[in-house]
N, CA and C of each residue as an Amber inpcrd file, in Angstrom:
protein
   678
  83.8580000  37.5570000  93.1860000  82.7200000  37.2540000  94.0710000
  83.2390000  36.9950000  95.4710000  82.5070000  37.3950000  96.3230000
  82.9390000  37.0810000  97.8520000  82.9690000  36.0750000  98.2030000
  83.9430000  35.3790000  99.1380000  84.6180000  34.2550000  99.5160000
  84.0580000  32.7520000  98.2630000  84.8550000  33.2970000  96.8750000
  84.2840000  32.3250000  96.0970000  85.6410000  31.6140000  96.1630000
  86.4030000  30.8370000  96.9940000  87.4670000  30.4560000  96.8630000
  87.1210000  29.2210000  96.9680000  87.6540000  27.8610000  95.9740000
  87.4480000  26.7650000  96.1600000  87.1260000  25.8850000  97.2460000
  86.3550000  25.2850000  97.6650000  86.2340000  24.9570000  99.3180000
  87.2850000  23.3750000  98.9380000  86.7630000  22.7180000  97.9330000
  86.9150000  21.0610000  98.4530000  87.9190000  20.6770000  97.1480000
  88.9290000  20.1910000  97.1810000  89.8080000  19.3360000  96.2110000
  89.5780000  18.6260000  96.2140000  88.8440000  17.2390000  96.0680000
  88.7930000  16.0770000  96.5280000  88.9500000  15.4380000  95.2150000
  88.3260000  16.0080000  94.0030000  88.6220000  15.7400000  92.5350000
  90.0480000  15.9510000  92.0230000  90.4230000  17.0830000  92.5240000
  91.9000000  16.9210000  92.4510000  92.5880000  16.5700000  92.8010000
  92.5180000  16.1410000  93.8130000  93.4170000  15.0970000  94.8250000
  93.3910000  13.9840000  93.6400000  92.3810000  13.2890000  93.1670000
  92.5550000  12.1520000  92.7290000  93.3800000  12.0140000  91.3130000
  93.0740000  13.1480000  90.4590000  93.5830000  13.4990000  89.3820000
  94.9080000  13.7470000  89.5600000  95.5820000  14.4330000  91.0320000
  96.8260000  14.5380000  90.8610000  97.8760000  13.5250000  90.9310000
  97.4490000  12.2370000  92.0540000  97.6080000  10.9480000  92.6520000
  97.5970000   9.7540000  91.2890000  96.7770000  10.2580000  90.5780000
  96.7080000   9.0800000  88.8750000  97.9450000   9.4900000  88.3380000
  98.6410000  10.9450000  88.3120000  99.7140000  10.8570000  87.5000000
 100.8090000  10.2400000  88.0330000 101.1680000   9.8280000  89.2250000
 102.1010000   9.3980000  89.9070000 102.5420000   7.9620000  89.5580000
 102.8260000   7.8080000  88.4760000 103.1950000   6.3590000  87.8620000
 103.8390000   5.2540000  88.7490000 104.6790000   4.6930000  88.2000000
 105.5620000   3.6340000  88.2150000 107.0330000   4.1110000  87.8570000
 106.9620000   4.5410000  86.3770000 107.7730000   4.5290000  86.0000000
 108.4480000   6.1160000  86.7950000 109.4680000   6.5330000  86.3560000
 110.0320000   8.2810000  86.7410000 110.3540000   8.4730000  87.5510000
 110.2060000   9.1470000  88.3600000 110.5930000   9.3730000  89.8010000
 110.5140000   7.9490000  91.0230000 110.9590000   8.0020000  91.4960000
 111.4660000   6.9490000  92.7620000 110.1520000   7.1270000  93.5210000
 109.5710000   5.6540000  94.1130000 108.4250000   6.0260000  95.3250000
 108.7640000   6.5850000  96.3650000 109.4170000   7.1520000  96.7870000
 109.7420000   7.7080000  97.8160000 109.6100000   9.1650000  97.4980000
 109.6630000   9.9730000  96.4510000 109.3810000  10.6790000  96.1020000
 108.2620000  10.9960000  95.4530000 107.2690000  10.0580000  95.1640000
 106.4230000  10.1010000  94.9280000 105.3880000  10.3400000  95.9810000
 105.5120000   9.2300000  97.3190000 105.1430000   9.4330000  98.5880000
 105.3190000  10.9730000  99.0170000 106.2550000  11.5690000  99.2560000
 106.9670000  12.8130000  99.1540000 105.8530000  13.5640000  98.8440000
 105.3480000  13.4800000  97.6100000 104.4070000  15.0710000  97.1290000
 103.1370000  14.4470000  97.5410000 102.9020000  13.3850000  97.5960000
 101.1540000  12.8310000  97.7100000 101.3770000  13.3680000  99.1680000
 102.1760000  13.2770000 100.2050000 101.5870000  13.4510000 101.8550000
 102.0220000  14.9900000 101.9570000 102.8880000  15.8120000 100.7710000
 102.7770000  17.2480000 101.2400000 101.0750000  17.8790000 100.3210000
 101.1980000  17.3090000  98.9950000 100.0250000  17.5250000  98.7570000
  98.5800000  17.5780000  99.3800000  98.7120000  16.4870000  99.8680000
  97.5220000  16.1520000 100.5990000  97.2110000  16.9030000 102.3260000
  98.1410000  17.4310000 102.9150000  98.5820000  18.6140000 103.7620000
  98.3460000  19.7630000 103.2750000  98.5400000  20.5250000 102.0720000
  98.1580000  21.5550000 101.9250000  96.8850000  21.6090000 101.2300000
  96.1300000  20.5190000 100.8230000  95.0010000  20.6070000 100.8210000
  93.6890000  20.3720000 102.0040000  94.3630000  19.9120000 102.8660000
  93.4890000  19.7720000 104.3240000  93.5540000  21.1650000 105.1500000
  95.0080000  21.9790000 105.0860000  94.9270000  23.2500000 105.1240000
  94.1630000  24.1030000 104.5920000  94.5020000  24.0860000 103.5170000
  93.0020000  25.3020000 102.5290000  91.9070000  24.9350000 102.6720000
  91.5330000  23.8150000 103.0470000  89.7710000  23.3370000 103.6330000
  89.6600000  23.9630000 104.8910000  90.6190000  24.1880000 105.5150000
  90.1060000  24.3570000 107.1670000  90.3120000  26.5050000 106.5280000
  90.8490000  26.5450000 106.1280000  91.2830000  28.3610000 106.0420000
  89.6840000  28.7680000 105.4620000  89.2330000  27.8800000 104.3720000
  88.1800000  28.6690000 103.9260000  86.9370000  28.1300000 104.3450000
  86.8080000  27.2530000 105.4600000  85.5470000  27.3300000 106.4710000
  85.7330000  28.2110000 107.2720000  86.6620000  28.4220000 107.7430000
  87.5240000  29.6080000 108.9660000  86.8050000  30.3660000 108.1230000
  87.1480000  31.2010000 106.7810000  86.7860000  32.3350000 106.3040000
  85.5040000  32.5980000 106.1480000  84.6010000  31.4740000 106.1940000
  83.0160000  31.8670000 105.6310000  82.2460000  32.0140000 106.9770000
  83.0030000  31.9140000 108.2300000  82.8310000  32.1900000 110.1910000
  82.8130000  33.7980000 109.9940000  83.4590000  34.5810000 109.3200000
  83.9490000  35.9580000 109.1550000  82.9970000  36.9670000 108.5910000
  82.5570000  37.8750000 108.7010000  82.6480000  39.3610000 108.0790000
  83.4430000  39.8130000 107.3030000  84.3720000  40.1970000 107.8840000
  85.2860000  41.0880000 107.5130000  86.2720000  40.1890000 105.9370000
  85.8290000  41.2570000 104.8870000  86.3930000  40.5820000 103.1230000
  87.6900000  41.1260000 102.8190000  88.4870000  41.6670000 103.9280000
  89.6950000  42.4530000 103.6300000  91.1610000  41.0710000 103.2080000
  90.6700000  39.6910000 103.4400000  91.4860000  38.7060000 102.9580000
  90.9780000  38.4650000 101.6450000  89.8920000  38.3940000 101.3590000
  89.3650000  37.7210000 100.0320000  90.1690000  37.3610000  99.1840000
  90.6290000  39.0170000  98.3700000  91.8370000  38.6700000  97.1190000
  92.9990000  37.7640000  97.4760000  93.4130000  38.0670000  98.5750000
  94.5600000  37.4890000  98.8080000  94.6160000  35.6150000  99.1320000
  93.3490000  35.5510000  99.7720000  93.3320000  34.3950000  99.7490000
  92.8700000  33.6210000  98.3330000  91.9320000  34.1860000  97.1950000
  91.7660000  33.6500000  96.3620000  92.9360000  33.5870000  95.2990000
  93.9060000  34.2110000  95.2370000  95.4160000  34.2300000  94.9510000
  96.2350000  32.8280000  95.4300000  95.9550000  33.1310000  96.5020000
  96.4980000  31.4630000  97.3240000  96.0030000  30.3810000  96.4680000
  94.5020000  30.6990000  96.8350000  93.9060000  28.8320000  96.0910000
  94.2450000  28.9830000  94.6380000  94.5870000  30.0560000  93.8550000
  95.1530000  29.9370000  92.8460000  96.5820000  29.0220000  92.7580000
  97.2660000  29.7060000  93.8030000  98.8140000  28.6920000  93.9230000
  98.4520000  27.4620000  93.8110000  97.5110000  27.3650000  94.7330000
  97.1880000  25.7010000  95.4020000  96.7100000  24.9040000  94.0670000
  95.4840000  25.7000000  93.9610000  95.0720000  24.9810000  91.9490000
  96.1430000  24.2520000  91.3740000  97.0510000  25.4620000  91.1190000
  98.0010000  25.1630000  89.7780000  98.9580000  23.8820000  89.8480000
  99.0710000  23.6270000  91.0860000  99.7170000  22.1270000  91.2590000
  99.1830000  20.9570000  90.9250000  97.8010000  20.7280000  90.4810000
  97.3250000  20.0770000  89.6220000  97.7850000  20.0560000  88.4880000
  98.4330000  20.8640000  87.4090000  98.8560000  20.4760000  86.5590000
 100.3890000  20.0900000  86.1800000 100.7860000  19.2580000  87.1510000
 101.9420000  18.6990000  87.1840000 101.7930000  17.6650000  87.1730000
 102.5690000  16.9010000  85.9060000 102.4780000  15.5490000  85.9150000
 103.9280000  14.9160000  86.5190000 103.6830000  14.0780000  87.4610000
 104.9980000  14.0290000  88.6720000 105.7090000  12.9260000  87.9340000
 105.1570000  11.8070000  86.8890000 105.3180000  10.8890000  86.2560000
 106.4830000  11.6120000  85.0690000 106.8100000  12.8520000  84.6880000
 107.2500000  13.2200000  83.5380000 108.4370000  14.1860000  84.4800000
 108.2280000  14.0840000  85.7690000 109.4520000  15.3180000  86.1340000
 110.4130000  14.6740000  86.7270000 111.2540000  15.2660000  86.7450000
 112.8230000  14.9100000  87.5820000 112.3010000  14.7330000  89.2310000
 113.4370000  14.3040000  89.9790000 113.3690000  14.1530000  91.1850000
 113.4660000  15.5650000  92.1840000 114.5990000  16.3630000  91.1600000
 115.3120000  17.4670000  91.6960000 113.8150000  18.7590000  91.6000000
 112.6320000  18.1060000  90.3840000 111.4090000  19.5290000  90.1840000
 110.7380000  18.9170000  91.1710000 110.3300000  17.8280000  91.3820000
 109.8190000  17.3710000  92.5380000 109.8410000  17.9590000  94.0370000
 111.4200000  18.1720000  94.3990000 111.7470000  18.6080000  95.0290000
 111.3010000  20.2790000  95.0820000 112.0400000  21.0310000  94.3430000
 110.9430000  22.3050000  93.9510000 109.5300000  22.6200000  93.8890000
 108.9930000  21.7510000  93.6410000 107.4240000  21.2880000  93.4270000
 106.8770000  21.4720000  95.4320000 107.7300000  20.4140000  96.1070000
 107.4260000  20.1100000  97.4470000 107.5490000  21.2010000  98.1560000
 109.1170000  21.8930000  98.3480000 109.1640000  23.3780000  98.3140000
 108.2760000  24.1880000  98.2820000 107.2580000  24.1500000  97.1340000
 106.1270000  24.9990000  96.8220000 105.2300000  25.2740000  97.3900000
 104.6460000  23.7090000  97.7510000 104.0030000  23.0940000  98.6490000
 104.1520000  23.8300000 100.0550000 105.1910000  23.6140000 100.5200000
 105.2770000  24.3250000 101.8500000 105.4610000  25.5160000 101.6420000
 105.8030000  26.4770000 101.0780000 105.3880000  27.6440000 100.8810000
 103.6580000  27.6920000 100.8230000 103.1590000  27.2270000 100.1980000
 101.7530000  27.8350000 100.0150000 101.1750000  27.4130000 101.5100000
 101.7800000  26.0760000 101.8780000 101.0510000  25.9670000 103.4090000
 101.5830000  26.8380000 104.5300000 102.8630000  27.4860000 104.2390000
 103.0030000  28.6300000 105.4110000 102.3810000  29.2550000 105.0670000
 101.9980000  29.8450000 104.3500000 100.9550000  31.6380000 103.9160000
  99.5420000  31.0410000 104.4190000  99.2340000  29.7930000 104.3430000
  97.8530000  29.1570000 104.9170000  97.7720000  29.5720000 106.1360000
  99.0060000  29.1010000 107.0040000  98.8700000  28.9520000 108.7150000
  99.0290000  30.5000000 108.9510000 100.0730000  31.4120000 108.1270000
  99.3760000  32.7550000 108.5420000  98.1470000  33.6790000 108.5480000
  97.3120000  33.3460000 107.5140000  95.9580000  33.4730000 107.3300000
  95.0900000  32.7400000 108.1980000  95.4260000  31.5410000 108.3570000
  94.9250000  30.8640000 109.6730000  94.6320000  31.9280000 111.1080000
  95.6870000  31.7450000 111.4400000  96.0980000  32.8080000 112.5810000
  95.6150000  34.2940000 112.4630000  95.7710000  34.7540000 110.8960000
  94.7010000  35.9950000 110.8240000  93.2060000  36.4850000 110.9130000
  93.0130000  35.1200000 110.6770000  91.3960000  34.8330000 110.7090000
  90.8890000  34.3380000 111.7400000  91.8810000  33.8990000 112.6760000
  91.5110000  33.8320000 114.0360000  91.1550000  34.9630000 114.6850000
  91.8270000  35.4860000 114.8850000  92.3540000  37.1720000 115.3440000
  91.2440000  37.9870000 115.0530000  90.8940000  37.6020000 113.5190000
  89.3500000  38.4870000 113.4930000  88.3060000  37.9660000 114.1770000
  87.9450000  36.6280000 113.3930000  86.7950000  36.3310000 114.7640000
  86.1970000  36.6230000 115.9000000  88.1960000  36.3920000 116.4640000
  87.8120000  37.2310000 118.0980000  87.2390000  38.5700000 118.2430000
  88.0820000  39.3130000 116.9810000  87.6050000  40.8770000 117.0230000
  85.8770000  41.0100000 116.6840000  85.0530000  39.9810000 115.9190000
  84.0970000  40.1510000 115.6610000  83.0360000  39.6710000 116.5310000
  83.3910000  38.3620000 117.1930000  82.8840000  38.0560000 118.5140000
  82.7660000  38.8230000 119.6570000  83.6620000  39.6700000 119.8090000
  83.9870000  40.4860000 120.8990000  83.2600000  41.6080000 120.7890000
  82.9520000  41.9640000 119.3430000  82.1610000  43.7430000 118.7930000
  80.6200000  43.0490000 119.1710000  80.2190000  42.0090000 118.7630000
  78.8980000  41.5500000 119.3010000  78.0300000  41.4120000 120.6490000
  79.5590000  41.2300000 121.2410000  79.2490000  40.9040000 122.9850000
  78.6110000  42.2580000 123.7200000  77.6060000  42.0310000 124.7210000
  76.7520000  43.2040000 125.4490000  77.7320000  42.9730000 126.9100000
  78.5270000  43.9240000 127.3280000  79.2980000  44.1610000 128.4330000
  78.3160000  44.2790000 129.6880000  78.0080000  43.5760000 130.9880000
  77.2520000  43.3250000 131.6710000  78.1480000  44.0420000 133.1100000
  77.8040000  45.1060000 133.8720000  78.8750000  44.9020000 134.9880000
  77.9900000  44.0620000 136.0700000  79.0990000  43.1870000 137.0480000
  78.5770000  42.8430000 138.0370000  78.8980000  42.8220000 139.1730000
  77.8410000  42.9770000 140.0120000  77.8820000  43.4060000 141.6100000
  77.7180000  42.0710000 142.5280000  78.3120000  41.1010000 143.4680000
  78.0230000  40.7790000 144.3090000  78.3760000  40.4240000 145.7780000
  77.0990000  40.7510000 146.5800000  76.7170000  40.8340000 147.7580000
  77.1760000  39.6070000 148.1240000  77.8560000  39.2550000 149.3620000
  78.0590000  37.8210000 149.8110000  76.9350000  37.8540000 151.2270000
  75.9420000  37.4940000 151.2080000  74.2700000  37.5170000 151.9250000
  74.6910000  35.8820000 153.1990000  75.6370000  35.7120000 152.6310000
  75.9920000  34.1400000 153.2200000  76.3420000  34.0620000 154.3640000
  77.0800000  32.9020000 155.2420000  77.7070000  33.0400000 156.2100000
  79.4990000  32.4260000 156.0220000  79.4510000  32.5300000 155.0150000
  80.6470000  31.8710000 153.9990000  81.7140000  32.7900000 153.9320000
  82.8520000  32.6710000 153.5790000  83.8020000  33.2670000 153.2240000
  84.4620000  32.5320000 152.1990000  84.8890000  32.9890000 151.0340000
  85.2760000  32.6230000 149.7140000  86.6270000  32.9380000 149.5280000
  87.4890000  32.3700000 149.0640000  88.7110000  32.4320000 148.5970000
  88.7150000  32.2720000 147.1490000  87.9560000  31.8200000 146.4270000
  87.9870000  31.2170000 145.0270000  86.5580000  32.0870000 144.4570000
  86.9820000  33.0880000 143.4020000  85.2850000  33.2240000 142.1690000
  85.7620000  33.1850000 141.2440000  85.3540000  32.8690000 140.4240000
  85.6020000  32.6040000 138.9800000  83.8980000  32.9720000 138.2060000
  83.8890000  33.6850000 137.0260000  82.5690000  34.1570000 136.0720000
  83.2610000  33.3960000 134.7770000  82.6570000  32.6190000 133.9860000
  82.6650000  32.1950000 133.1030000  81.7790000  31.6680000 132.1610000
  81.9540000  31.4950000 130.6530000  80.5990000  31.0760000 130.0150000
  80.8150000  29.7230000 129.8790000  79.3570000  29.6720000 129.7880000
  79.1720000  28.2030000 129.8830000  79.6080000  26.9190000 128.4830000
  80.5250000  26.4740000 128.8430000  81.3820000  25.7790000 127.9530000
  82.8480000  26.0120000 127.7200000  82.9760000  26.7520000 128.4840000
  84.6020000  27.3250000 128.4150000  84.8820000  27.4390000 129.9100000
  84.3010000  25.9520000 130.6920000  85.3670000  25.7560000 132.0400000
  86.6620000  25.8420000 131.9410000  86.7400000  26.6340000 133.1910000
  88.6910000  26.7470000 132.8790000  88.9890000  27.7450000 132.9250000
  88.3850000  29.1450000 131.7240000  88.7700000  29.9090000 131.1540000
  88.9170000  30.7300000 132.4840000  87.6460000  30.9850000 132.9630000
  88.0030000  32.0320000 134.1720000  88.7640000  31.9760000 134.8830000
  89.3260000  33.1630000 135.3020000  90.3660000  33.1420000 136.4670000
  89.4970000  33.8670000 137.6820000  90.6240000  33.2450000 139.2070000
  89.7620000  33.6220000 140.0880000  90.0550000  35.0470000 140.3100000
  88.7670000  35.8120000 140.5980000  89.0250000  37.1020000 140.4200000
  88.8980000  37.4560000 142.1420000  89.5070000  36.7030000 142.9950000
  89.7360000  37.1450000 143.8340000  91.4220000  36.7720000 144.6280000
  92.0740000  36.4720000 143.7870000  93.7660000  35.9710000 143.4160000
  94.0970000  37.0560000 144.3360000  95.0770000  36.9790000 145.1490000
  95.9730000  37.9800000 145.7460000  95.1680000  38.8510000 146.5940000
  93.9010000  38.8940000 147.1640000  92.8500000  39.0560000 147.7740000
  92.9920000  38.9300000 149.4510000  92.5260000  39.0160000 149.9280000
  91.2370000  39.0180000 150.9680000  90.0100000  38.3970000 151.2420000
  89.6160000  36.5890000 152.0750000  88.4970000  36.2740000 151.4320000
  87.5300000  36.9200000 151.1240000  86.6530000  36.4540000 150.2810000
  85.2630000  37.6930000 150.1760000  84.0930000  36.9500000 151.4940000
  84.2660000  38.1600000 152.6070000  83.1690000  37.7460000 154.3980000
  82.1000000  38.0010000 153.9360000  81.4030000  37.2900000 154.7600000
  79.9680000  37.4850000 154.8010000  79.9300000  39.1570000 155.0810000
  79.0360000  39.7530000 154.2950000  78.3470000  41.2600000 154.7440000
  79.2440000  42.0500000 153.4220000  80.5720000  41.3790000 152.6530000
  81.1610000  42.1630000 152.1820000  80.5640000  42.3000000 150.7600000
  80.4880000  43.2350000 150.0460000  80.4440000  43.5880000 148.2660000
  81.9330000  43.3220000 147.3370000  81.0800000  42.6660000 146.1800000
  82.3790000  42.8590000 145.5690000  82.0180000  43.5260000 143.8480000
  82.8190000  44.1770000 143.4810000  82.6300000  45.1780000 142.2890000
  83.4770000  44.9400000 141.3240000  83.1800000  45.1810000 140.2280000
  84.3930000  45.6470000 139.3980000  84.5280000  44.3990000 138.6520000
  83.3330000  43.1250000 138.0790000  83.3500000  42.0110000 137.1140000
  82.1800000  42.6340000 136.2530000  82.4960000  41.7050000 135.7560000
  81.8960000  41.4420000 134.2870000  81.3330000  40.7590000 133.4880000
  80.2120000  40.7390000 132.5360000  79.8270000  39.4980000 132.2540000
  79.6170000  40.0100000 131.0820000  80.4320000  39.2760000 129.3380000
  80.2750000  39.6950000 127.6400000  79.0700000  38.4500000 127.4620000
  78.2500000  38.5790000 127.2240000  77.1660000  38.1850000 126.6570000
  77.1820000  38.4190000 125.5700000  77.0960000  37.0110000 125.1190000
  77.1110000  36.7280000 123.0300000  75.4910000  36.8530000 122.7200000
  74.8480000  36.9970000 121.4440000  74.3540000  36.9860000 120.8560000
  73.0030000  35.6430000 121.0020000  73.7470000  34.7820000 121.6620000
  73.0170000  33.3500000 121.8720000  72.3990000  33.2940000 123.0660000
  72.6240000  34.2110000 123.9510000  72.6450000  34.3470000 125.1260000
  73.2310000  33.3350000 125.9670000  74.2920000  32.7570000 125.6550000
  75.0180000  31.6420000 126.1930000  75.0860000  31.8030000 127.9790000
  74.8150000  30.9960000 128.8320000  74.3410000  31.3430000 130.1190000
  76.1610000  31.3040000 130.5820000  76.2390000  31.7210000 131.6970000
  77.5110000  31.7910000 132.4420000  77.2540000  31.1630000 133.5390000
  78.4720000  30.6500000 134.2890000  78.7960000  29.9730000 135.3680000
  79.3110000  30.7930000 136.4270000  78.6730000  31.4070000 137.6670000
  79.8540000  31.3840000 138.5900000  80.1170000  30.3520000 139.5670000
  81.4060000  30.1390000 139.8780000  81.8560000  29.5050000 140.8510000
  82.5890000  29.9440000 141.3600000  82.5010000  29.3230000 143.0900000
  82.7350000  29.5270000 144.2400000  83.7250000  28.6970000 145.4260000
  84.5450000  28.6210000 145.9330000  84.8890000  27.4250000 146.7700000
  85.4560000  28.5780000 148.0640000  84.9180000  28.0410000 149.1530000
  84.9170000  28.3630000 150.7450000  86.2530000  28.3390000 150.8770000
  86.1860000  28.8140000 152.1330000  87.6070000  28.2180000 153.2080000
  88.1760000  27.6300000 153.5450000  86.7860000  26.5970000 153.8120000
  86.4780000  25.5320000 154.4980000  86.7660000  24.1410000 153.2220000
  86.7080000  24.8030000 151.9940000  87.1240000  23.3950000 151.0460000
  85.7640000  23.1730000 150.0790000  84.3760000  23.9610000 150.6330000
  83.2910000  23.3460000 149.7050000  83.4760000  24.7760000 148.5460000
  82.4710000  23.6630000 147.4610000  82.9730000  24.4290000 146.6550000
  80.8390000  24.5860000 145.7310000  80.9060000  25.7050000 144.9840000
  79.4310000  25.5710000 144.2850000  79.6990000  26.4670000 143.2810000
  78.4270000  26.2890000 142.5710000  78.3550000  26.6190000 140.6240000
  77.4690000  26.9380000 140.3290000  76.7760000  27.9810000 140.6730000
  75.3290000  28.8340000 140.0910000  75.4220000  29.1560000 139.0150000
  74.3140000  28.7100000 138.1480000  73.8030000  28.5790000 136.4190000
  73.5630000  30.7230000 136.5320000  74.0010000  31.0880000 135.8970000
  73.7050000  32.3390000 136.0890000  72.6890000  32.6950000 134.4840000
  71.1630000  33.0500000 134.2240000  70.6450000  33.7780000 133.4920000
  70.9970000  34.6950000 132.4370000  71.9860000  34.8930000 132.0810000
  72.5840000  35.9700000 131.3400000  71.6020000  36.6970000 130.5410000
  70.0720000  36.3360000 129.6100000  69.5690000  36.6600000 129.2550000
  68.5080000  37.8140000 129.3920000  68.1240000  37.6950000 130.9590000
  67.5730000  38.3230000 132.0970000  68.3280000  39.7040000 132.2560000
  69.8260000  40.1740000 132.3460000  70.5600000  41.0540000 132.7470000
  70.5700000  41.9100000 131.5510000  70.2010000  43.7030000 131.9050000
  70.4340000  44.6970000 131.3100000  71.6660000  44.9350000 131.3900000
  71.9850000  45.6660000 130.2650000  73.7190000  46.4940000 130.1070000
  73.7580000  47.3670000 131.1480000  72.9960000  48.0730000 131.6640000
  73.2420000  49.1210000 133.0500000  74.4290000  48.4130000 134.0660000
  74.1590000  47.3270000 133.8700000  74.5950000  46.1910000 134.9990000
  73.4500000  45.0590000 136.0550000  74.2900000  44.4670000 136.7940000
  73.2790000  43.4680000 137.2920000  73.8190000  43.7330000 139.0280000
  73.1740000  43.4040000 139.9070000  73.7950000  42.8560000 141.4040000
  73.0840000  41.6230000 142.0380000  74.1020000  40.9340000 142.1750000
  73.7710000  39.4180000 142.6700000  73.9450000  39.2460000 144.2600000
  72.5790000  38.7470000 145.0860000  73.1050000  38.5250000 146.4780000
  73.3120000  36.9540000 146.5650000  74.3530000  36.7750000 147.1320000
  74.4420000  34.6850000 147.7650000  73.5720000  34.7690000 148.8010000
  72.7120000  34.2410000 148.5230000  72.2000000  33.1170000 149.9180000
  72.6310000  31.7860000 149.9450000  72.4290000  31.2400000 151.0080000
  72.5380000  29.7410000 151.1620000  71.0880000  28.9570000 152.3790000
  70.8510000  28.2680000 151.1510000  69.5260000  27.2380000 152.0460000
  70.3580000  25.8390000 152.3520000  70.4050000  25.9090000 154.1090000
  70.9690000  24.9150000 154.8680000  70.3200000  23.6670000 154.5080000
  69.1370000  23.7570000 154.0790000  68.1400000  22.4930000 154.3550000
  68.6360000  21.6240000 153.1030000  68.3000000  22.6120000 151.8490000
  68.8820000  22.0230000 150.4890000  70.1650000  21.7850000 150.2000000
  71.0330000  22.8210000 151.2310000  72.9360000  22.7860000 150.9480000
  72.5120000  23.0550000 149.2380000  72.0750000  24.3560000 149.3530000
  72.2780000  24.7100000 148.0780000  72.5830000  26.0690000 148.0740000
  73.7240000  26.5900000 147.4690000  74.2800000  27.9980000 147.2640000
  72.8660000  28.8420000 146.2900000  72.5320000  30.2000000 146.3580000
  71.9550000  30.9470000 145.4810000  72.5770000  32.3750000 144.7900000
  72.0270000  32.7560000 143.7230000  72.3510000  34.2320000 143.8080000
  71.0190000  34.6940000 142.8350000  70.1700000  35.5940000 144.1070000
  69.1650000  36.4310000 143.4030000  69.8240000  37.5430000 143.0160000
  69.2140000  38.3040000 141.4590000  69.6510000  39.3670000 141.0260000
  68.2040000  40.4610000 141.5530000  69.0930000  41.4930000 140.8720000
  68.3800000  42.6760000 141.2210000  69.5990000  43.8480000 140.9480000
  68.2800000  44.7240000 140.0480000  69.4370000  46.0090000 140.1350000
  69.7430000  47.1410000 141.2310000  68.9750000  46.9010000 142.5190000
  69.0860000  48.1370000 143.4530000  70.0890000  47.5680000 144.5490000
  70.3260000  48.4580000 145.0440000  71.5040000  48.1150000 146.0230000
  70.7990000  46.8150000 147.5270000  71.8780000  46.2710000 147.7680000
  71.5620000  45.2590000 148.6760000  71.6740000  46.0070000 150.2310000
């Protein structure tokens, strides 16, 4: 069955933690498998929420193979083994949690690829209508300050009267709005809420105005030339 891979140990955790006596192995070794145990089970919780974010079933087997590994360490009673299987046992342990963090990392990788196949590619045009000159733009979505870089790096400020071409705006599914920002010459800096929902795939063109009265930056869209 698709992504039928165990989500939660939490029963086994406890069942495995009761066999850990007194007697047999040394507490220190006992400590030993309860904090690797309990690590590779906080791992396989996070891999198979990661996995149910996904589409793509080309991990399935392989990961339900894994939580098989992971299972079977439940039936070790740590109270009846040597120090030295223990040790082997722990070993195990970190084996099954490296193959986790690579699946981790694989299932990242898709996401992106599946996030990215969803996104509507927006081009964008803008007019600087202002009396401003810009050294700093940055397009970004909203919640991922930071991410943008200024796409006018190694540049020429962007003058009043000039166009600028050749951005972009991936619009998710949510229509998550985007940010551009701006900072002058002069040191001021502004952050227009940009519509994303509003904009056809043809593309969009944005002019800046600026209202002195409000000291508030704008950008009306429109698809015909400015």
């Amino acid at each position: 069955m698709r992504k039928s891979i165990k989500a939660v140990f939490l029963a086994a955790i406890s069942g495995f933690l009761l066999l850990l006596g007194a007697c047999g192995p040394s507490q220190e070794m006992v400590e030993k498998a309860q904090q690797k145990y309990a690590q590779m089970v906080e791992i396989h919780n996070e891999v198979v929420e990661a996995h149910r974010q996904i589409k793509d079933n080309s991990l399935d087997q392989a990961l339900q193979e894994l939580g098989g590994r992971a299972a079977a360490v439940e039936d070790y009673n740590l109270s009846e083994m040597k120090e030295e299987e223990i040790d082997q046992l722990v070993a195990d342990m970190d084996s099954i949690i490296a193959s986790y963090k690579e699946y981790q990392t694989m299932i990242s990788d898709l996401k992106e690829r599946e996030d990215a196949a969803v996104r509507t590619l927006i081009p964008v045009r803008i007019y600087n209508g202002t009396s401003f000159s810009f050294e700093e733009l940055r397009l970004y979505e909203k919640g991922e300050e930071g991410s943008g870089g200024n796409d006018l790096e190694g540049m020429e400020p962007f003058a009043p009267g000039q166009t600028l071409e050749g951005l972009a705006i991936r619009r998710n599914v949510e229509n998550t709005p985007w940010l551009l920002s701006l900072l002058d010459t002069e040191g001021g800096a502004f952050e227009i809420l940009l519509p994303v929902e509003e904009y056809g795939e043809e593309g969009i063109s944005l002019a800046l105005s600026y209202d002195a009265e409000q000291a508030v930056l704008s950008a009306e869209s429109g698809n015909g030339e400015e």
